[in-house]
Structures are given as C-alpha cells and as structure tokens.
C-alpha cells in the first residue's frame, strides 16, 4: 500500500516534468499558491511533536514551527503560521484554503480531509491523572463515575472513546481548559500523547502519567486533499529532514529528548 502511495505521488511529478513544466514549480504552486507558505499549527501550554507553544516574544515555537520554516526556506518563500486551538479545528479548516501544509497525528478520520505524507514521529497516547488520584492502571479509569477529559475532534479523543467501555469522555476545545480543570481537581484524568503529558505533569504537582497506552500512531506532514505535487514535495522534505538530523534537533530544542523519530 505504501509503495503504491509513494509511486502515485512520484508519477504526478514525472508527468509534470514530461509536460515541459518543472516539477518543483508545480510543487511550489500547490504548496504556496498565495506566495507564502501558510503552515497550520496548534498551540498548547507545553510543546510536543505536534503542539507548538507561544514564546516570550509572542511568536510560536515548536517542532512543527521549525519544520514549517525549513520547508518555506527550501521553497524560497516567506512562512506564515496559521494558529488553531487544537488539531481538530486545524483539520476542519483543510477545505477552506486557510493553510497549505501542516504536521499532525495520523488517523483514518483525518484522511477524509487531508492527505498524509511521510511520518516523522511515533507516539503513544495515555492518561494523566489528577493529584491524589488512587487510579494506577488504564483499566481503573473505565468506570462510570470517572471524569475523563480530551480535546475535541482529535485523534486521541477518538481513540480513547473507542477504548473505553463504560466511562465517557468530556470534550474540551483546548489543552489549557483541560489543564485548568485537572489542576483544580475537577476532573479525574486527561487523555493526550505521552510527550505532551510529560510537559504538563511538570506544571501540575502531584499528577501522574499512567503506564501503558490506549493508542499508538505517528505524526506526519499533511496537505489539503488533491494536491499531489505538494504532497510529493513535502514527503521528500520530511524524509530529508529526518536523514539530516533536523527532526531530531527540533525535538531536542523544545526538550523532547525521548521523542521517537519515525
């Protein structure tokens, strides 16, 4: 399946070249139709392979920011970051021409809205439990009285809902809202990627991250549907970024020393 996918996007570039049009020009036209590369990102209190944070200078920082800026530099166009409160909102905007490329967790629901290219991170999703919680295992959380938080319309909340038999998820718009509730003891657990939760746990004394996971997937580059030249170019860029060490450096710069490069 993967070979077929890569072959299809490569054929798109070959066809463009055969027609007398430079493949890179076609990719640039699809990736930056406005003249800027508009990179969709989501903001959270702590960084992850997907989430960016806002620095003291008011500008976004994070892995997706680093990769987006590097891709723009390769295309020789300005970069513009289009900010969203979560990956669900970012995905829903794919058909509105608001952004050109993004980096987000892969799932089948998202494939209806975007086309995914190369993965650059492998991650697991689990739960952070409130301070003083007696819960020690994933199974102990699956009870009707548990108040479990997740970010609406995201890969993680969909996976958590599939794994839970009794407990119900409470969807929230942003990670900040969830952190406020967990910190105040008004919820029992928060579902997110382990890397994101590690950063949050440092800000929430007494909270714990549960061992094990209920979901494992990857974070990958993505473009809006039906942009084959853009997808091929972005995929080649990510593979190059992994090989050159750029992805590893982007992880390390925001403290994600344990993040796994795909």
Coordinates of C-alpha atoms in Angstrom, one line a residue:
X1 CA 0.0 0.0 0.0
X2 CA 2.8 2.5 1.0
X3 CA 4.7 1.7 -2.2
X4 CA 1.6 2.3 -4.3
X5 CA 1.0 5.6 -2.5
X6 CA 4.6 6.8 -3.0
X7 CA 4.6 5.7 -6.6
X8 CA 1.4 7.6 -7.3
X9 CA 2.8 10.9 -6.0
X10 CA 6.1 10.4 -7.8
X11 CA 4.3 9.8 -11.0
X12 CA 2.5 13.1 -10.6
X13 CA 5.8 14.9 -10.6
X14 CA 7.1 12.9 -13.5
X15 CA 4.0 13.7 -15.5
X16 CA 4.5 17.4 -14.8
X17 CA 8.1 17.3 -15.9
X18 CA 7.2 15.4 -19.1
X19 CA 4.7 18.2 -20.0
X20 CA 7.5 20.7 -20.0
X21 CA 6.8 22.1 -16.6
X22 CA 9.4 22.0 -13.9
X23 CA 8.3 19.6 -11.1
X24 CA 9.5 21.9 -8.4
X25 CA 7.5 24.8 -9.9
X26 CA 4.3 22.7 -9.8
X27 CA 5.0 21.7 -6.2
X28 CA 5.7 25.4 -5.3
X29 CA 2.4 26.4 -6.9
X30 CA 0.5 23.8 -5.0
X31 CA 2.3 24.4 -1.7
X32 CA 2.4 28.2 -1.7
X33 CA -0.4 29.4 -4.0
X34 CA -0.5 32.8 -2.3
X35 CA 3.2 33.3 -2.5
X36 CA 3.6 32.5 1.2
X37 CA 3.8 29.0 2.8
X38 CA 1.0 29.0 5.3
X39 CA 1.7 26.4 8.0
X40 CA -1.2 25.3 10.2
X41 CA -0.2 24.8 13.8
X42 CA -2.0 24.2 17.1
X43 CA -1.0 25.8 20.4
X44 CA -0.8 24.2 23.8
X45 CA 0.8 25.0 27.2
X46 CA 3.7 22.6 26.5
X47 CA 5.3 21.5 23.3
X48 CA 5.1 18.1 21.6
X49 CA 5.9 16.7 18.2
X50 CA 2.7 18.4 17.1
X51 CA 1.8 21.1 19.5
X52 CA 3.6 24.5 19.5
X53 CA 3.9 26.9 22.3
X54 CA 3.9 30.7 22.3
X55 CA 7.3 32.1 23.2
X56 CA 8.0 35.2 25.4
X57 CA 8.3 37.2 22.2
X58 CA 4.7 36.2 21.3
X59 CA 5.9 34.0 18.4
X60 CA 5.2 30.3 18.1
X61 CA 7.9 27.7 18.9
X62 CA 8.0 24.0 18.4
X63 CA 8.7 21.1 16.1
X64 CA 6.0 22.0 13.6
X65 CA 7.2 25.6 13.5
X66 CA 10.8 24.5 12.9
X67 CA 9.8 22.1 10.1
X68 CA 7.4 24.6 8.5
X69 CA 10.1 27.3 8.5
X70 CA 12.6 25.0 7.0
X71 CA 10.2 23.9 4.2
X72 CA 9.5 27.5 3.4
X73 CA 13.2 28.2 3.2
X74 CA 13.7 25.3 0.8
X75 CA 10.9 26.7 -1.4
X76 CA 12.4 30.2 -1.1
X77 CA 9.1 31.8 0.1
X78 CA 8.0 33.6 3.3
X79 CA 6.5 31.5 6.0
X80 CA 3.2 32.4 7.8
X81 CA 1.9 30.4 10.8
X82 CA -1.9 30.0 10.9
X83 CA -2.8 29.2 14.5
X84 CA -5.6 26.9 15.8
X85 CA -6.7 25.8 19.3
X86 CA -6.4 22.1 18.5
X87 CA -5.8 19.6 15.7
X88 CA -9.5 19.1 15.1
X89 CA -10.0 22.7 14.2
X90 CA -6.9 22.7 12.0
X91 CA -8.2 19.6 10.2
X92 CA -11.7 21.1 9.7
X93 CA -10.1 24.1 8.0
X94 CA -8.3 22.0 5.4
X95 CA -11.0 22.7 2.8
X96 CA -11.2 26.4 3.4
X97 CA -7.8 27.3 1.8
X98 CA -6.7 28.8 5.1
X99 CA -3.4 26.8 5.3
X100 CA -1.1 25.0 2.8
X101 CA 0.8 22.4 4.9
X102 CA 0.7 21.1 8.4
X103 CA 2.2 18.4 10.7
X104 CA -0.3 16.4 12.7
X105 CA -1.2 13.0 14.2
X106 CA -2.4 10.5 11.7
X107 CA -5.8 8.8 11.8
X108 CA -8.4 7.5 9.4
X109 CA -11.0 10.2 10.2
X110 CA -8.5 12.9 9.2
X111 CA -7.7 11.1 5.9
X112 CA -11.1 12.2 4.7
X113 CA -10.0 15.9 4.9
X114 CA -6.2 15.8 4.3
X115 CA -3.6 13.7 2.5
X116 CA -0.7 12.5 4.7
X117 CA 2.9 12.2 3.6
X118 CA 5.9 10.9 5.5
X119 CA 5.8 10.4 9.3
X120 CA 8.5 12.0 11.4
X121 CA 7.4 10.8 14.9
X122 CA 6.0 7.7 16.6
X123 CA 4.0 8.3 19.8
X124 CA 1.6 6.7 22.3
X125 CA -1.4 8.2 24.0
X126 CA -2.2 7.6 27.6
X127 CA -3.7 9.4 30.6
X128 CA -2.6 12.0 33.2
X129 CA -4.5 11.5 36.5
X130 CA -5.2 14.3 39.0
X131 CA -3.2 14.8 42.2
X132 CA -4.2 12.4 44.9
X133 CA -6.0 10.0 42.5
X134 CA -6.0 6.4 43.6
X135 CA -6.0 5.2 39.9
X136 CA -2.9 3.2 38.9
X137 CA -3.9 1.5 35.7
X138 CA -5.8 2.3 32.5
X139 CA -8.5 -0.3 33.4
X140 CA -9.3 1.5 36.7
X141 CA -10.3 4.6 34.8
X142 CA -13.0 2.9 32.8
X143 CA -15.7 3.5 35.4
X144 CA -19.0 5.5 35.0
X145 CA -18.1 8.0 37.8
X146 CA -14.8 9.0 36.2
X147 CA -14.5 12.4 34.6
X148 CA -12.1 12.0 31.7
X149 CA -11.0 14.9 29.6
X150 CA -9.9 15.1 26.0
X151 CA -9.5 17.7 23.3
X152 CA -12.5 17.7 20.9
X153 CA -12.3 16.2 17.4
X154 CA -8.7 14.9 17.8
X155 CA -7.0 11.6 17.1
X156 CA -6.5 11.0 20.9
X157 CA -10.1 11.6 22.0
X158 CA -11.4 9.3 19.2
X159 CA -9.0 6.5 20.3
X160 CA -9.9 7.0 23.9
X161 CA -13.6 6.8 23.2
X162 CA -13.1 3.6 21.3
X163 CA -11.1 2.0 24.1
X164 CA -13.4 2.9 27.0
X165 CA -16.4 0.6 27.6
X166 CA -18.1 2.5 30.5
X167 CA -16.5 5.8 31.1
X168 CA -17.4 8.8 28.9
X169 CA -15.1 11.4 27.6
X170 CA -15.6 15.1 28.2
X171 CA -14.5 17.0 25.1
X172 CA -12.9 20.4 25.6
X173 CA -11.7 23.0 23.0
X174 CA -8.2 23.5 24.2
X175 CA -5.5 21.8 26.3
X176 CA -5.4 24.9 28.5
X177 CA -9.0 24.3 29.6
X178 CA -8.2 20.7 30.5
X179 CA -5.1 21.7 32.4
X180 CA -7.2 24.2 34.5
X181 CA -9.8 21.5 35.4
X182 CA -7.2 18.8 36.3
X183 CA -5.2 21.3 38.3
X184 CA -8.3 22.3 40.3
X185 CA -9.2 18.7 40.9
X186 CA -12.4 19.0 38.9
X187 CA -11.6 16.1 36.6
X188 CA -10.0 12.7 37.1
X189 CA -7.8 12.3 34.0
X190 CA -6.7 13.8 30.8
X191 CA -6.0 11.9 27.6
X192 CA -3.1 13.1 25.4
X193 CA 0.1 11.9 23.9
X194 CA 2.7 10.8 26.4
X195 CA 5.2 13.5 25.3
X196 CA 2.6 16.3 25.8
X197 CA 1.6 14.9 29.2
X198 CA 5.2 14.8 30.4
X199 CA 5.4 18.6 30.0
X200 CA 2.0 19.1 31.6
X201 CA 2.9 16.9 34.6
X202 CA 5.8 19.2 35.5
X203 CA 3.4 22.1 35.8
X204 CA 0.8 20.1 37.8
X205 CA 2.4 18.9 41.1
X206 CA 1.1 15.5 42.3
X207 CA -0.3 14.4 38.9
X208 CA 0.8 11.1 37.4
X209 CA 1.1 9.7 33.9
X210 CA -0.2 6.1 33.7
X211 CA 1.9 3.3 32.4
X212 CA 0.8 1.7 29.1
X213 CA -1.2 3.2 26.3
X214 CA -4.6 3.0 24.7
X215 CA -3.4 4.2 21.2
X216 CA -0.2 4.4 19.2
X217 CA 0.2 6.2 15.9
X218 CA 2.5 8.7 14.1
X219 CA 2.8 12.4 13.4
X220 CA 3.2 13.2 9.8
X221 CA 3.3 16.0 7.2
X222 CA -0.1 16.7 5.6
X223 CA -1.6 18.8 2.9
X224 CA -5.2 19.5 1.8
X225 CA -6.8 16.9 -0.4
X226 CA -5.9 16.6 -4.1
X227 CA -2.5 18.3 -4.2
X228 CA -0.3 15.5 -5.4
X229 CA 2.8 17.6 -6.3
X230 CA 2.6 19.4 -2.9
X231 CA 2.3 16.1 -1.1
X232 CA 5.3 14.6 -3.0
X233 CA 7.5 17.6 -2.3
X234 CA 6.5 17.7 1.4
X235 CA 7.1 14.0 1.8
X236 CA 10.6 14.3 0.2
X237 CA 11.3 17.2 2.5
X238 CA 10.4 15.3 5.7
X239 CA 12.5 12.3 4.7
X240 CA 15.4 14.6 4.1
X241 CA 14.8 16.4 7.4
X242 CA 14.9 13.0 9.2
X243 CA 18.1 12.0 7.4
X244 CA 19.9 15.3 8.1
X245 CA 19.1 15.3 11.8
X246 CA 16.8 18.3 11.5
X247 CA 13.8 16.4 13.1
X248 CA 16.0 15.2 16.0
X249 CA 17.3 18.7 16.6
X250 CA 13.8 20.1 16.5
X251 CA 12.7 17.7 19.2
X252 CA 15.7 18.4 21.4
X253 CA 15.3 22.2 21.1
X254 CA 12.0 22.0 22.9
X255 CA 13.0 19.4 25.4
X256 CA 11.6 16.3 23.7
X257 CA 14.6 14.2 24.3
X258 CA 12.6 11.0 24.4
X259 CA 10.6 11.7 21.3
X260 CA 11.0 8.9 18.7
X261 CA 11.9 9.8 15.1
X262 CA 9.8 7.7 12.8

